[in-house]
Amino acid sequence: MNQLTIHEAHQLLKTKKISSVELTKACLNRIHQVDSKVQALITVTENIALKQAHKADELIANGTNINALTGIPAIIKDNICTKGILTTCASKMLGNFVPPYNATVIDILNTCGAVFMGKANMDEFAMGSSTENSAMFTTHNPWDLNRVPGGSSGGSAAAVAVGEAIYALGSDTGGSIRQPAGFCSVTGLKPTYGSVSRYGLVAFASSLDQIGPLTQDANDCALVLNAIANFDDKDSTSVPYAKPDYNQCLNTDLKGLKVGVPKEYFVTGIQPEVETAIRTAIKKLEDLGAYVDWEVSLPHTLYALAVYYIIAPSEASANLARYDGVKYGFSYQDTGNMWQAMEKTRQYGFGDEVKRRIMLGTYALSAGYYDAYYLKAQKVRTLIRQEFDQAFEKYDVLITPTSPSIPFKIGEKTNDPIQMYLSDVCTLPINIAGLPAISIPAGFTDDLPIGMQIIAKPFAEETILKTAHAFQQITNWHKQKPAL
Amino acid sequence: MKLDRKEVLHIGLLARLGITESEVDKLGEQLSNILENFEVLQKVNTNGVLPTAQSIPLKNVIKKDEIKPCLPQSEILANAPRKDGEFFRVKAVLE
């Protein structure tokens, strides 16, 4: 029962063939059964979940017209504020932080009657590609427990892959929803910047961060997006736009769809099995009537990594200045004056990667280097965005691998930051340009998952979901489950 | 761009990270490696290109001047590491 999709579970709940309590208990059993191996969750909220499930069952019994998410178990990444529930960001700095308010997406899900199962592990402050930067523990890839689940939303992705919940929310700053979705063989959508409120999402890089769903298929992504995409005046970057019913765009006919395959995403460092799987998958779209141009070129892709690793740490260094040990979070008091207390608080509260990025950002923004690094990166950001704009005049979607490699071994890249950063080389250009993109399962090599990324112009999630859904109607990759 | 010890310690101080002597060499090497990878940007011609701060630009986002309920003091102070009555307690700022 815990492996049902949202749309399947919703039908069964509506027709009273199952109850939300039964579904919730099935997921809780699964958590008790496998989470000691996978370690996807930092907090399990069993009592809250059962209470919410009972409430959902009451609504159904009373004949209330329920929505698609009512009574459906969800897991939330631990950087999304949940009132009264520990929200750690997988950092010692917020190890004891209980938010006094809900993120807007949590308020929305509460209104929908959602069931919260727990909070998912991640890289500390969402900085990382493997969950190895979590100050709590490393999540294991359910397809091979010796490998990473990807990151930073690795806990969310692994939890959905093993059925600890029906869906999860993650956040994506440079690939943090899509790369773990690819590594764990689930479907993960990073919506257009500004379409989902960031209010209550612990800030990492504010011009890049975006909340989105991790689900078992594109249809479920559409259902979650229908709920969480909303204008919110609490987020000054929230964009008012005419939201369609994303569930209505799902059909299987791709006739006339123009697909571009940018060759820069298939060059240096890509694993040959990944390239083969993605090319085979794109041919399936041709079978569905899509027109495919295999020779698209986006030359500025080459600069995206440098642009990202200047802009994201710069914004992070400013955002994380708030952790001073005074208002909330970890505080080191056993020292002399105020400055020493602040330094010790940050020295012991932050992990290595967080410190590395704060250092990088502080440097890029410091006097004498601002023009050479930060301003230059912002200008190249403009060029990357313009290049995408031009491509979308000709193509409806662009398709690439989600990551150049399959899930790597735990410990394999921890001593080499650059190698770790390269794991996101296909996903971070999309955040730089603010575009929507999805990762869907597109095959396996040696029993390890391969993800395919579908990108569209801003607010064209419908086109992405339609393409992904059509692909999932003629393939079974998304239905494969890890043997755990 | 190679960062020397002095620069690493200076940035560490600006960011108030309490960087210790034992971390300086490793951090300096890692940061230098990363900065080296940024050099590629100098090859891009950005003459006349405007910088992008927000990918989906909005103009004049103004909220209505309305009074709305806010969190009670007790909830705001609930997470305070040190408090004194209705105040956050901090070490002396001026000595």
mmCIF file of C-alpha atoms in Angstrom, chain A residues 2 9 90 121 132 183 205 260 296 357 433-434:
data_model
loop_
_atom_site.group_PDB
_atom_site.id
_atom_site.type_symbol
_atom_site.label_atom_id
_atom_site.label_comp_id
_atom_site.label_asym_id
_atom_site.label_seq_id
_atom_site.Cartn_x
_atom_site.Cartn_y
_atom_site.Cartn_z
ATOM 1 C CA ASN A 2 2.932 2.318 0.753
ATOM 2 C CA ALA A 9 -4.194 6.419 -3.290
ATOM 3 C CA ALA A 90 21.031 18.832 9.155
ATOM 4 C CA ASN A 121 17.998 14.277 5.989
ATOM 5 C CA GLU A 132 27.542 13.313 3.311
ATOM 6 C CA PHE A 183 20.222 8.864 -8.169
ATOM 7 C CA ALA A 205 21.151 31.229 -1.988
ATOM 8 C CA GLY A 260 16.502 20.166 -28.376
ATOM 9 C CA VAL A 296 21.796 22.098 -30.330
ATOM 10 C CA ARG A 357 31.308 28.207 0.983
ATOM 11 C CA ALA A 433 18.449 30.994 -15.430
ATOM 12 C CA GLY A 434 15.462 30.426 -13.074
#
